[in-house]
mmCIF file of the N, C-alpha and C atoms, coordinates in Angstrom:
data_MODEL
# 
_entry.id   MODEL 
# 
loop_
_atom_site.group_PDB 
_atom_site.id 
_atom_site.type_symbol 
_atom_site.label_atom_id 
_atom_site.label_alt_id 
_atom_site.label_comp_id 
_atom_site.label_asym_id 
_atom_site.label_entity_id 
_atom_site.label_seq_id 
_atom_site.pdbx_PDB_ins_code 
_atom_site.Cartn_x 
_atom_site.Cartn_y 
_atom_site.Cartn_z 
_atom_site.occupancy 
_atom_site.B_iso_or_equiv 
_atom_site.pdbx_formal_charge 
_atom_site.auth_seq_id 
_atom_site.auth_comp_id 
_atom_site.auth_asym_id 
_atom_site.auth_atom_id 
_atom_site.pdbx_PDB_model_num 
ATOM 1   N N  . MET A 1 1  ? 173.217 111.080 131.597 1.00 0.00 ? 1  MET A N  1 
ATOM 2   C CA . MET A 1 1  ? 171.907 111.061 131.003 1.00 0.00 ? 1  MET A CA 1 
ATOM 3   C C  . MET A 1 1  ? 171.105 109.955 131.690 1.00 0.00 ? 1  MET A C  1 
ATOM 4   N N  . SER A 1 2  ? 169.899 110.283 132.047 1.00 0.00 ? 2  SER A N  1 
ATOM 5   C CA . SER A 1 2  ? 169.075 109.310 132.754 1.00 0.00 ? 2  SER A CA 1 
ATOM 6   C C  . SER A 1 2  ? 168.590 108.219 131.797 1.00 0.00 ? 2  SER A C  1 
ATOM 7   N N  . LYS A 1 3  ? 168.132 107.144 132.385 1.00 0.00 ? 3  LYS A N  1 
ATOM 8   C CA . LYS A 1 3  ? 167.642 106.030 131.573 1.00 0.00 ? 3  LYS A CA 1 
ATOM 9   C C  . LYS A 1 3  ? 166.376 106.423 130.821 1.00 0.00 ? 3  LYS A C  1 
ATOM 10  N N  . LYS A 1 4  ? 165.559 107.280 131.423 1.00 0.00 ? 4  LYS A N  1 
ATOM 11  C CA . LYS A 1 4  ? 164.355 107.750 130.741 1.00 0.00 ? 4  LYS A CA 1 
ATOM 12  C C  . LYS A 1 4  ? 164.717 108.527 129.480 1.00 0.00 ? 4  LYS A C  1 
ATOM 13  N N  . ALA A 1 5  ? 165.689 109.419 129.601 1.00 0.00 ? 5  ALA A N  1 
ATOM 14  C CA . ALA A 1 5  ? 166.091 110.240 128.457 1.00 0.00 ? 5  ALA A CA 1 
ATOM 15  C C  . ALA A 1 5  ? 166.692 109.376 127.350 1.00 0.00 ? 5  ALA A C  1 
ATOM 16  N N  . ARG A 1 6  ? 167.509 108.399 127.741 1.00 0.00 ? 6  ARG A N  1 
ATOM 17  C CA . ARG A 1 6  ? 168.092 107.501 126.740 1.00 0.00 ? 6  ARG A CA 1 
ATOM 18  C C  . ARG A 1 6  ? 167.011 106.700 126.026 1.00 0.00 ? 6  ARG A C  1 
ATOM 19  N N  . LEU A 1 7  ? 166.035 106.228 126.785 1.00 0.00 ? 7  LEU A N  1 
ATOM 20  C CA . LEU A 1 7  ? 164.949 105.451 126.186 1.00 0.00 ? 7  LEU A CA 1 
ATOM 21  C C  . LEU A 1 7  ? 164.163 106.305 125.205 1.00 0.00 ? 7  LEU A C  1 
ATOM 22  N N  . ILE A 1 8  ? 163.851 107.528 125.572 1.00 0.00 ? 8  ILE A N  1 
ATOM 23  C CA . ILE A 1 8  ? 163.101 108.413 124.675 1.00 0.00 ? 8  ILE A CA 1 
ATOM 24  C C  . ILE A 1 8  ? 163.899 108.670 123.401 1.00 0.00 ? 8  ILE A C  1 
ATOM 25  N N  . LEU A 1 9  ? 165.180 108.920 123.546 1.00 0.00 ? 9  LEU A N  1 
ATOM 26  C CA . LEU A 1 9  ? 166.026 109.172 122.389 1.00 0.00 ? 9  LEU A CA 1 
ATOM 27  C C  . LEU A 1 9  ? 166.063 107.962 121.450 1.00 0.00 ? 9  LEU A C  1 
ATOM 28  N N  . VAL A 1 10 ? 166.244 106.785 122.006 1.00 0.00 ? 10 VAL A N  1 
ATOM 29  C CA . VAL A 1 10 ? 166.287 105.570 121.191 1.00 0.00 ? 10 VAL A CA 1 
ATOM 30  C C  . VAL A 1 10 ? 164.937 105.318 120.524 1.00 0.00 ? 10 VAL A C  1 
ATOM 31  N N  . MET A 1 11 ? 163.845 105.527 121.240 1.00 0.00 ? 11 MET A N  1 
ATOM 32  C CA . MET A 1 11 ? 162.521 105.310 120.662 1.00 0.00 ? 11 MET A CA 1 
ATOM 33  C C  . MET A 1 11 ? 162.253 106.281 119.517 1.00 0.00 ? 11 MET A C  1 
ATOM 34  N N  . VAL A 1 12 ? 162.653 107.520 119.669 1.00 0.00 ? 12 VAL A N  1 
ATOM 35  C CA . VAL A 1 12 ? 162.451 108.504 118.601 1.00 0.00 ? 12 VAL A CA 1 
ATOM 36  C C  . VAL A 1 12 ? 163.253 108.107 117.365 1.00 0.00 ? 12 VAL A C  1 
ATOM 37  N N  . ILE A 1 13 ? 164.483 107.662 117.559 1.00 0.00 ? 13 ILE A N  1 
ATOM 38  C CA . ILE A 1 13 ? 165.316 107.261 116.425 1.00 0.00 ? 13 ILE A CA 1 
ATOM 39  C C  . ILE A 1 13 ? 164.724 106.043 115.720 1.00 0.00 ? 13 ILE A C  1 
ATOM 40  N N  . ILE A 1 14 ? 164.305 105.044 116.481 1.00 0.00 ? 14 ILE A N  1 
ATOM 41  C CA . ILE A 1 14 ? 163.739 103.836 115.872 1.00 0.00 ? 14 ILE A CA 1 
ATOM 42  C C  . ILE A 1 14 ? 162.436 104.147 115.154 1.00 0.00 ? 14 ILE A C  1 
ATOM 43  N N  . GLU A 1 15 ? 161.578 104.961 115.767 1.00 0.00 ? 15 GLU A N  1 
ATOM 44  C CA . GLU A 1 15 ? 160.319 105.341 115.114 1.00 0.00 ? 15 GLU A CA 1 
ATOM 45  C C  . GLU A 1 15 ? 160.581 106.127 113.843 1.00 0.00 ? 15 GLU A C  1 
ATOM 46  N N  . ALA A 1 16 ? 161.595 106.982 113.844 1.00 0.00 ? 16 ALA A N  1 
ATOM 47  C CA . ALA A 1 16 ? 161.938 107.745 112.643 1.00 0.00 ? 16 ALA A CA 1 
ATOM 48  C C  . ALA A 1 16 ? 162.425 106.817 111.526 1.00 0.00 ? 16 ALA A C  1 
ATOM 49  N N  . VAL A 1 17 ? 163.207 105.811 111.879 1.00 0.00 ? 17 VAL A N  1 
ATOM 50  C CA . VAL A 1 17 ? 163.669 104.841 110.877 1.00 0.00 ? 17 VAL A CA 1 
ATOM 51  C C  . VAL A 1 17 ? 162.475 104.074 110.303 1.00 0.00 ? 17 VAL A C  1 
ATOM 52  N N  . LEU A 1 18 ? 161.573 103.640 111.162 1.00 0.00 ? 18 LEU A N  1 
ATOM 53  C CA . LEU A 1 18 ? 160.388 102.928 110.675 1.00 0.00 ? 18 LEU A CA 1 
ATOM 54  C C  . LEU A 1 18 ? 159.511 103.826 109.807 1.00 0.00 ? 18 LEU A C  1 
ATOM 55  N N  . ALA A 1 19 ? 159.387 105.082 110.180 1.00 0.00 ? 19 ALA A N  1 
ATOM 56  C CA . ALA A 1 19 ? 158.618 106.023 109.355 1.00 0.00 ? 19 ALA A CA 1 
ATOM 57  C C  . ALA A 1 19 ? 159.288 106.218 108.001 1.00 0.00 ? 19 ALA A C  1 
ATOM 58  N N  . GLY A 1 20 ? 160.610 106.250 107.971 1.00 0.00 ? 20 GLY A N  1 
ATOM 59  C CA . GLY A 1 20 ? 161.329 106.369 106.708 1.00 0.00 ? 20 GLY A CA 1 
ATOM 60  C C  . GLY A 1 20 ? 161.116 105.155 105.821 1.00 0.00 ? 20 GLY A C  1 
ATOM 61  N N  . ILE A 1 21 ? 161.117 103.979 106.424 1.00 0.00 ? 21 ILE A N  1 
ATOM 62  C CA . ILE A 1 21 ? 160.855 102.759 105.648 1.00 0.00 ? 21 ILE A CA 1 
ATOM 63  C C  . ILE A 1 21 ? 159.431 102.787 105.094 1.00 0.00 ? 21 ILE A C  1 
ATOM 64  N N  . TRP A 1 22 ? 158.499 103.227 105.930 1.00 0.00 ? 22 TRP A N  1 
ATOM 65  C CA . TRP A 1 22 ? 157.106 103.332 105.506 1.00 0.00 ? 22 TRP A CA 1 
ATOM 66  C C  . TRP A 1 22 ? 156.995 104.300 104.333 1.00 0.00 ? 22 TRP A C  1 
ATOM 67  N N  . TRP A 1 23 ? 157.626 105.448 104.447 1.00 0.00 ? 23 TRP A N  1 
ATOM 68  C CA . TRP A 1 23 ? 157.604 106.462 103.397 1.00 0.00 ? 23 TRP A CA 1 
ATOM 69  C C  . TRP A 1 23 ? 158.194 105.889 102.096 1.00 0.00 ? 23 TRP A C  1 
ATOM 70  N N  . TYR A 1 24 ? 159.319 105.201 102.201 1.00 0.00 ? 24 TYR A N  1 
ATOM 71  C CA . TYR A 1 24 ? 159.963 104.610 101.026 1.00 0.00 ? 24 TYR A CA 1 
ATOM 72  C C  . TYR A 1 24 ? 159.038 103.597 100.354 1.00 0.00 ? 24 TYR A C  1 
ATOM 73  N N  . LEU A 1 25 ? 158.445 102.716 101.140 1.00 0.00 ? 25 LEU A N  1 
ATOM 74  C CA . LEU A 1 25 ? 157.574 101.692 100.552 1.00 0.00 ? 25 LEU A CA 1 
ATOM 75  C C  . LEU A 1 25 ? 156.329 102.310 99.925  1.00 0.00 ? 25 LEU A C  1 
ATOM 76  N N  . ALA A 1 26 ? 155.775 103.333 100.551 1.00 0.00 ? 26 ALA A N  1 
ATOM 77  C CA . ALA A 1 26 ? 154.594 103.991 99.984  1.00 0.00 ? 26 ALA A CA 1 
ATOM 78  C C  . ALA A 1 26 ? 154.942 104.657 98.657  1.00 0.00 ? 26 ALA A C  1 
ATOM 79  N N  . ARG A 1 27 ? 156.073 105.329 98.598  1.00 0.00 ? 27 ARG A N  1 
ATOM 80  C CA . ARG A 1 27 ? 156.500 105.977 97.350  1.00 0.00 ? 27 ARG A CA 1 
ATOM 81  C C  . ARG A 1 27 ? 156.848 104.941 96.285  1.00 0.00 ? 27 ARG A C  1 
ATOM 82  N N  . PHE A 1 28 ? 157.435 103.834 96.690  1.00 0.00 ? 28 PHE A N  1 
ATOM 83  C CA . PHE A 1 28 ? 157.748 102.760 95.748  1.00 0.00 ? 28 PHE A CA 1 
ATOM 84  C C  . PHE A 1 28 ? 156.470 102.225 95.118  1.00 0.00 ? 28 PHE A C  1 
ATOM 85  N N  . GLY A 1 29 ? 155.451 102.016 95.921  1.00 0.00 ? 29 GLY A N  1 
ATOM 86  C CA . GLY A 1 29 ? 154.177 101.512 95.416  1.00 0.00 ? 29 GLY A CA 1 
ATOM 87  C C  . GLY A 1 29 ? 153.507 102.486 94.466  1.00 0.00 ? 29 GLY A C  1 
ATOM 88  N N  . MET A 1 30 ? 153.612 103.795 94.763  1.00 0.00 ? 30 MET A N  1 
ATOM 89  C CA . MET A 1 30 ? 153.011 104.785 93.866  1.00 0.00 ? 30 MET A CA 1 
ATOM 90  C C  . MET A 1 30 ? 153.796 104.921 92.569  1.00 0.00 ? 30 MET A C  1 
ATOM 91  N N  . ALA A 1 31 ? 155.104 104.802 92.636  1.00 0.00 ? 31 ALA A N  1 
ATOM 92  C CA . ALA A 1 31 ? 155.939 104.970 91.449  1.00 0.00 ? 31 ALA A CA 1 
ATOM 93  C C  . ALA A 1 31 ? 155.927 103.743 90.548  1.00 0.00 ? 31 ALA A C  1 
ATOM 94  N N  . ASN A 1 32 ? 155.642 102.586 91.109  1.00 0.00 ? 32 ASN A N  1 
ATOM 95  C CA . ASN A 1 32 ? 155.681 101.334 90.349  1.00 0.00 ? 32 ASN A CA 1 
ATOM 96  C C  . ASN A 1 32 ? 154.383 100.546 90.510  1.00 0.00 ? 32 ASN A C  1 
ATOM 97  N N  . PRO A 1 33 ? 153.279 101.070 90.023  1.00 0.00 ? 33 PRO A N  1 
ATOM 98  C CA . PRO A 1 33 ? 152.010 100.347 90.223  1.00 0.00 ? 33 PRO A CA 1 
ATOM 99  C C  . PRO A 1 33 ? 151.961 99.010  89.496  1.00 0.00 ? 33 PRO A C  1 
ATOM 100 N N  . ASP A 1 34 ? 152.784 98.849  88.464  1.00 0.00 ? 34 ASP A N  1 
ATOM 101 C CA . ASP A 1 34 ? 152.779 97.585  87.732  1.00 0.00 ? 34 ASP A CA 1 
ATOM 102 C C  . ASP A 1 34 ? 153.591 96.502  88.427  1.00 0.00 ? 34 ASP A C  1 
ATOM 103 N N  . ARG A 1 35 ? 154.409 96.871  89.402  1.00 0.00 ? 35 ARG A N  1 
ATOM 104 C CA . ARG A 1 35 ? 155.260 95.895  90.090  1.00 0.00 ? 35 ARG A CA 1 
ATOM 105 C C  . ARG A 1 35 ? 154.708 95.464  91.444  1.00 0.00 ? 35 ARG A C  1 
ATOM 106 N N  . VAL A 1 36 ? 153.608 96.071  91.893  1.00 0.00 ? 36 VAL A N  1 
ATOM 107 C CA . VAL A 1 36 ? 153.030 95.733  93.201  1.00 0.00 ? 36 VAL A CA 1 
ATOM 108 C C  . VAL A 1 36 ? 151.589 95.273  93.013  1.00 0.00 ? 36 VAL A C  1 
ATOM 109 N N  . THR A 1 37 ? 151.070 94.607  94.036  1.00 0.00 ? 37 THR A N  1 
ATOM 110 C CA . THR A 1 37 ? 149.682 94.153  93.973  1.00 0.00 ? 37 THR A CA 1 
ATOM 111 C C  . THR A 1 37 ? 148.734 95.314  94.221  1.00 0.00 ? 37 THR A C  1 
ATOM 112 N N  . ALA A 1 38 ? 147.470 95.089  93.974  1.00 0.00 ? 38 ALA A N  1 
ATOM 113 C CA . ALA A 1 38 ? 146.467 96.144  94.108  1.00 0.00 ? 38 ALA A CA 1 
ATOM 114 C C  . ALA A 1 38 ? 146.311 96.607  95.558  1.00 0.00 ? 38 ALA A C  1 
ATOM 115 N N  . ASP A 1 39 ? 146.503 95.708  96.492  1.00 0.00 ? 39 ASP A N  1 
ATOM 116 C CA . ASP A 1 39 ? 146.327 96.069  97.902  1.00 0.00 ? 39 ASP A CA 1 
ATOM 117 C C  . ASP A 1 39 ? 147.655 96.385  98.598  1.00 0.00 ? 39 ASP A C  1 
ATOM 118 N N  . PHE A 1 40 ? 148.691 96.698  97.842  1.00 0.00 ? 40 PHE A N  1 
ATOM 119 C CA . PHE A 1 40 ? 150.020 96.952  98.401  1.00 0.00 ? 40 PHE A CA 1 
ATOM 120 C C  . PHE A 1 40 ? 150.000 98.091  99.424  1.00 0.00 ? 40 PHE A C  1 
ATOM 121 N N  . GLN A 1 41 ? 149.366 99.211  99.083  1.00 0.00 ? 41 GLN A N  1 
ATOM 122 C CA . GLN A 1 41 ? 149.350 100.369 99.984  1.00 0.00 ? 41 GLN A CA 1 
ATOM 123 C C  . GLN A 1 41 ? 148.658 100.030 101.308 1.00 0.00 ? 41 GLN A C  1 
ATOM 124 N N  . ALA A 1 42 ? 147.568 99.309  101.236 1.00 0.00 ? 42 ALA A N  1 
ATOM 125 C CA . ALA A 1 42 ? 146.845 98.948  102.457 1.00 0.00 ? 42 ALA A CA 1 
ATOM 126 C C  . ALA A 1 42 ? 147.664 98.003  103.322 1.00 0.00 ? 42 ALA A C  1 
ATOM 127 N N  . VAL A 1 43 ? 148.315 97.036  102.689 1.00 0.00 ? 43 VAL A N  1 
ATOM 128 C CA . VAL A 1 43 ? 149.120 96.066  103.440 1.00 0.00 ? 43 VAL A CA 1 
ATOM 129 C C  . VAL A 1 43 ? 150.315 96.760  104.087 1.00 0.00 ? 43 VAL A C  1 
ATOM 130 N N  . VAL A 1 44 ? 150.981 97.638  103.343 1.00 0.00 ? 44 VAL A N  1 
ATOM 131 C CA . VAL A 1 44 ? 152.119 98.373  103.902 1.00 0.00 ? 44 VAL A CA 1 
ATOM 132 C C  . VAL A 1 44 ? 151.653 99.257  105.047 1.00 0.00 ? 44 VAL A C  1 
ATOM 133 N N  . GLY A 1 45 ? 150.542 99.937  104.880 1.00 0.00 ? 45 GLY A N  1 
ATOM 134 C CA . GLY A 1 45 ? 150.021 100.802 105.938 1.00 0.00 ? 45 GLY A CA 1 
ATOM 135 C C  . GLY A 1 45 ? 149.679 100.035 107.202 1.00 0.00 ? 45 GLY A C  1 
ATOM 136 N N  . GLN A 1 46 ? 149.008 98.907  107.032 1.00 0.00 ? 46 GLN A N  1 
ATOM 137 C CA . GLN A 1 46 ? 148.643 98.102  108.197 1.00 0.00 ? 46 GLN A CA 1 
ATOM 138 C C  . GLN A 1 46 ? 149.867 97.518  108.883 1.00 0.00 ? 46 GLN A C  1 
ATOM 139 N N  . THR A 1 47 ? 150.791 97.013  108.097 1.00 0.00 ? 47 THR A N  1 
ATOM 140 C CA . THR A 1 47 ? 151.974 96.360  108.667 1.00 0.00 ? 47 THR A CA 1 
ATOM 141 C C  . THR A 1 47 ? 152.857 97.361  109.393 1.00 0.00 ? 47 THR A C  1 
ATOM 142 N N  . MET A 1 48 ? 153.175 98.457  108.728 1.00 0.00 ? 48 MET A N  1 
ATOM 143 C CA . MET A 1 48 ? 154.054 99.451  109.344 1.00 0.00 ? 48 MET A CA 1 
ATOM 144 C C  . MET A 1 48 ? 153.357 100.157 110.504 1.00 0.00 ? 48 MET A C  1 
ATOM 145 N N  . GLY A 1 49 ? 152.063 100.394 110.362 1.00 0.00 ? 49 GLY A N  1 
ATOM 146 C CA . GLY A 1 49 ? 151.318 101.005 111.461 1.00 0.00 ? 49 GLY A CA 1 
ATOM 147 C C  . GLY A 1 49 ? 151.304 100.123 112.696 1.00 0.00 ? 49 GLY A C  1 
ATOM 148 N N  . MET A 1 50 ? 151.135 98.831  112.480 1.00 0.00 ? 50 MET A N  1 
ATOM 149 C CA . MET A 1 50 ? 151.142 97.912  113.616 1.00 0.00 ? 50 MET A CA 1 
ATOM 150 C C  . MET A 1 50 ? 152.533 97.807  114.238 1.00 0.00 ? 50 MET A C  1 
ATOM 151 N N  . ALA A 1 51 ? 153.564 97.798  113.399 1.00 0.00 ? 51 ALA A N  1 
ATOM 152 C CA . ALA A 1 51 ? 154.928 97.735  113.922 1.00 0.00 ? 51 ALA A CA 1 
ATOM 153 C C  . ALA A 1 51 ? 155.246 98.981  114.742 1.00 0.00 ? 51 ALA A C  1 
ATOM 154 N N  . MET A 1 52 ? 154.897 100.136 114.212 1.00 0.00 ? 52 MET A N  1 
ATOM 155 C CA . MET A 1 52 ? 155.190 101.382 114.936 1.00 0.00 ? 52 MET A CA 1 
ATOM 156 C C  . MET A 1 52 ? 154.346 101.500 116.208 1.00 0.00 ? 52 MET A C  1 
ATOM 157 N N  . GLY A 1 53 ? 153.097 101.099 116.125 1.00 0.00 ? 53 GLY A N  1 
ATOM 158 C CA . GLY A 1 53 ? 152.230 101.154 117.299 1.00 0.00 ? 53 GLY A CA 1 
ATOM 159 C C  . GLY A 1 53 ? 152.672 100.182 118.385 1.00 0.00 ? 53 GLY A C  1 
ATOM 160 N N  . GLY A 1 54 ? 153.058 98.990  117.978 1.00 0.00 ? 54 GLY A N  1 
ATOM 161 C CA . GLY A 1 54 ? 153.538 97.997  118.952 1.00 0.00 ? 54 GLY A CA 1 
ATOM 162 C C  . GLY A 1 54 ? 154.814 98.451  119.631 1.00 0.00 ? 54 GLY A C  1 
ATOM 163 N N  . LEU A 1 55 ? 155.703 99.019  118.837 1.00 0.00 ? 55 LEU A N  1 
ATOM 164 C CA . LEU A 1 55 ? 156.951 99.515  119.406 1.00 0.00 ? 55 LEU A CA 1 
ATOM 165 C C  . LEU A 1 55 ? 156.695 100.688 120.354 1.00 0.00 ? 55 LEU A C  1 
ATOM 166 N N  . LEU A 1 56 ? 155.759 101.544 119.988 1.00 0.00 ? 56 LEU A N  1 
ATOM 167 C CA . LEU A 1 56 ? 155.425 102.674 120.858 1.00 0.00 ? 56 LEU A CA 1 
ATOM 168 C C  . LEU A 1 56 ? 154.803 102.187 122.170 1.00 0.00 ? 56 LEU A C  1 
ATOM 169 N N  . GLY A 1 57 ? 153.955 101.166 122.098 1.00 0.00 ? 57 GLY A N  1 
ATOM 170 C CA . GLY A 1 57 ? 153.376 100.595 123.314 1.00 0.00 ? 57 GLY A CA 1 
ATOM 171 C C  . GLY A 1 57 ? 154.433 99.962  124.200 1.00 0.00 ? 57 GLY A C  1 
ATOM 172 N N  . LEU A 1 58 ? 155.364 99.253  123.597 1.00 0.00 ? 58 LEU A N  1 
ATOM 173 C CA . LEU A 1 58 ? 156.465 98.660  124.358 1.00 0.00 ? 58 LEU A CA 1 
ATOM 174 C C  . LEU A 1 58 ? 157.334 99.758  124.971 1.00 0.00 ? 58 LEU A C  1 
ATOM 175 N N  . GLY A 1 59 ? 157.576 100.821 124.213 1.00 0.00 ? 59 GLY A N  1 
ATOM 176 C CA . GLY A 1 59 ? 158.363 101.946 124.727 1.00 0.00 ? 59 GLY A CA 1 
ATOM 177 C C  . GLY A 1 59 ? 157.679 102.618 125.904 1.00 0.00 ? 59 GLY A C  1 
ATOM 178 N N  . PHE A 1 60 ? 156.363 102.686 125.862 1.00 0.00 ? 60 PHE A N  1 
ATOM 179 C CA . PHE A 1 60 ? 155.595 103.277 126.961 1.00 0.00 ? 60 PHE A CA 1 
ATOM 180 C C  . PHE A 1 60 ? 155.799 102.477 128.248 1.00 0.00 ? 60 PHE A C  1 
ATOM 181 N N  . ILE A 1 61 ? 155.742 101.169 128.143 1.00 0.00 ? 61 ILE A N  1 
ATOM 182 C CA . ILE A 1 61 ? 155.969 100.312 129.307 1.00 0.00 ? 61 ILE A CA 1 
ATOM 183 C C  . ILE A 1 61 ? 157.412 100.434 129.788 1.00 0.00 ? 61 ILE A C  1 
ATOM 184 N N  . LEU A 1 62 ? 158.359 100.408 128.841 1.00 0.00 ? 62 LEU A N  1 
ATOM 185 C CA . LEU A 1 62 ? 159.770 100.520 129.209 1.00 0.00 ? 62 LEU A CA 1 
ATOM 186 C C  . LEU A 1 62 ? 160.088 101.863 129.844 1.00 0.00 ? 62 LEU A C  1 
ATOM 187 N N  . PHE A 1 63 ? 159.340 102.913 129.479 1.00 0.00 ? 63 PHE A N  1 
ATOM 188 C CA . PHE A 1 63 ? 159.551 104.226 130.091 1.00 0.00 ? 63 PHE A CA 1 
ATOM 189 C C  . PHE A 1 63 ? 159.290 104.172 131.593 1.00 0.00 ? 63 PHE A C  1 
ATOM 190 N N  . PHE A 1 64 ? 158.225 103.500 131.986 1.00 0.00 ? 64 PHE A N  1 
ATOM 191 C CA . PHE A 1 64 ? 157.926 103.405 133.414 1.00 0.00 ? 64 PHE A CA 1 
ATOM 192 C C  . PHE A 1 64 ? 158.948 102.533 134.148 1.00 0.00 ? 64 PHE A C  1 
ATOM 193 N N  . VAL A 1 65 ? 159.461 101.512 133.487 1.00 0.00 ? 65 VAL A N  1 
ATOM 194 C CA . VAL A 1 65 ? 160.519 100.690 134.080 1.00 0.00 ? 65 VAL A CA 1 
ATOM 195 C C  . VAL A 1 65 ? 161.784 101.528 134.249 1.00 0.00 ? 65 VAL A C  1 
ATOM 196 N N  . ALA A 1 66 ? 162.118 102.322 133.243 1.00 0.00 ? 66 ALA A N  1 
ATOM 197 C CA . ALA A 1 66 ? 163.305 103.174 133.324 1.00 0.00 ? 66 ALA A CA 1 
ATOM 198 C C  . ALA A 1 66 ? 163.146 104.233 134.417 1.00 0.00 ? 66 ALA A C  1 
ATOM 199 N N  . ALA A 1 67 ? 161.941 104.779 134.557 1.00 0.00 ? 67 ALA A N  1 
ATOM 200 C CA . ALA A 1 67 ? 161.705 105.767 135.602 1.00 0.00 ? 67 ALA A CA 1 
ATOM 201 C C  . ALA A 1 67 ? 161.879 105.148 136.986 1.00 0.00 ? 67 ALA A C  1 
ATOM 202 N N  . ARG A 1 68 ? 161.393 103.923 137.140 1.00 0.00 ? 68 ARG A N  1 
ATOM 203 C CA . ARG A 1 68 ? 161.561 103.229 138.424 1.00 0.00 ? 68 ARG A CA 1 
ATOM 204 C C  . ARG A 1 68 ? 163.038 102.965 138.699 1.00 0.00 ? 68 ARG A C  1 
ATOM 205 N N  . ASN A 1 69 ? 163.774 102.551 137.684 1.00 0.00 ? 69 ASN A N  1 
ATOM 206 C CA . ASN A 1 69 ? 165.205 102.306 137.861 1.00 0.00 ? 69 ASN A CA 1 
ATOM 207 C C  . ASN A 1 69 ? 165.962 103.592 138.175 1.00 0.00 ? 69 ASN A C  1 
ATOM 208 N N  . ASP A 1 70 ? 165.551 104.700 137.572 1.00 0.00 ? 70 ASP A N  1 
ATOM 209 C CA . ASP A 1 70 ? 166.179 105.989 137.884 1.00 0.00 ? 70 ASP A CA 1 
ATOM 210 C C  . ASP A 1 70 ? 165.933 106.377 139.351 1.00 0.00 ? 70 ASP A C  1 
ATOM 211 N N  . ARG A 1 71 ? 164.713 106.141 139.809 1.00 0.00 ? 71 ARG A N  1 
ATOM 212 C CA . ARG A 1 71 ? 164.410 106.459 141.218 1.00 0.00 ? 71 ARG A CA 1 
ATOM 213 C C  . ARG A 1 71 ? 165.210 105.586 142.172 1.00 0.00 ? 71 ARG A C  1 
ATOM 214 N N  . LYS A 1 72 ? 165.322 104.296 141.855 1.00 0.00 ? 72 LYS A N  1 
ATOM 215 C CA . LYS A 1 72 ? 166.101 103.398 142.704 1.00 0.00 ? 72 LYS A CA 1 
ATOM 216 C C  . LYS A 1 72 ? 167.573 103.792 142.729 1.00 0.00 ? 72 LYS A C  1 
ATOM 217 N N  . ALA A 1 73 ? 168.116 104.174 141.577 1.00 0.00 ? 73 ALA A N  1 
ATOM 218 C CA . ALA A 1 73 ? 169.521 104.584 141.517 1.00 0.00 ? 73 ALA A CA 1 
ATOM 219 C C  . ALA A 1 73 ? 169.746 105.861 142.300 1.00 0.00 ? 73 ALA A C  1 
ATOM 220 N N  . ALA A 1 74 ? 168.772 106.761 142.286 1.00 0.00 ? 74 ALA A N  1 
ATOM 221 C CA . ALA A 1 74 ? 168.906 108.013 143.024 1.00 0.00 ? 74 ALA A CA 1 
ATOM 222 C C  . ALA A 1 74 ? 168.854 107.762 144.534 1.00 0.00 ? 74 ALA A C  1 
ATOM 223 N N  . GLN A 1 75 ? 168.040 106.800 144.961 1.00 0.00 ? 75 GLN A N  1 
ATOM 224 C CA . GLN A 1 75 ? 167.956 106.493 146.385 1.00 0.00 ? 75 GLN A CA 1 
ATOM 225 C C  . GLN A 1 75 ? 169.207 105.770 146.880 1.00 0.00 ? 75 GLN A C  1 
ATOM 226 N N  . ASP A 1 76 ? 169.783 104.935 146.065 1.00 0.00 ? 76 ASP A N  1 
ATOM 227 C CA . ASP A 1 76 ? 170.961 104.164 146.459 1.00 0.00 ? 76 ASP A CA 1 
ATOM 228 C C  . ASP A 1 76 ? 172.231 105.002 146.426 1.00 0.00 ? 76 ASP A C  1 
ATOM 229 N N  . LYS A 1 77 ? 172.205 106.098 145.710 1.00 0.00 ? 77 LYS A N  1 
ATOM 230 C CA . LYS A 1 77 ? 173.395 106.950 145.591 1.00 0.00 ? 77 LYS A CA 1 
ATOM 231 C C  . LYS A 1 77 ? 173.622 107.661 146.927 1.00 0.00 ? 77 LYS A C  1 
ATOM 232 N N  . PRO A 1 78 ? 174.846 107.589 147.463 1.00 0.00 ? 78 PRO A N  1 
ATOM 233 C CA . PRO A 1 78 ? 175.106 108.259 148.736 1.00 0.00 ? 78 PRO A CA 1 
ATOM 234 C C  . PRO A 1 78 ? 175.080 109.774 148.573 1.00 0.00 ? 78 PRO A C  1 
ATOM 235 N N  . ARG A 1 79 ? 174.492 110.441 149.560 1.00 0.00 ? 79 ARG A N  1 
ATOM 236 C CA . ARG A 1 79 ? 174.388 111.910 149.517 1.00 0.00 ? 79 ARG A CA 1 
ATOM 237 C C  . ARG A 1 79 ? 175.551 112.530 150.260 1.00 0.00 ? 79 ARG A C  1 
ATOM 238 N N  . ARG A 1 80 ? 176.029 113.648 149.765 1.00 0.00 ? 80 ARG A N  1 
ATOM 239 C CA . ARG A 1 80 ? 177.149 114.343 150.421 1.00 0.00 ? 80 ARG A CA 1 
ATOM 240 C C  . ARG A 1 80 ? 176.725 115.692 150.884 1.00 0.00 ? 80 ARG A C  1 
# 
């Protein structure tokens, strides 16, 4: 499996976990309005959105690094 494919797989899994945490916190806030502050939904949305967006941006950069490493490995591999 190439480094690009591994990176995509890992990014999808991590983003799915973060989305699950976001979903859990949003449902917790709706189910327990007396236990959270008035701006809980907005804070959770901003925080999780920024975390997921930052991770996606980092993954985008790492994708190009992985693609470059895949090309270098293909060039260094002896041909038969």
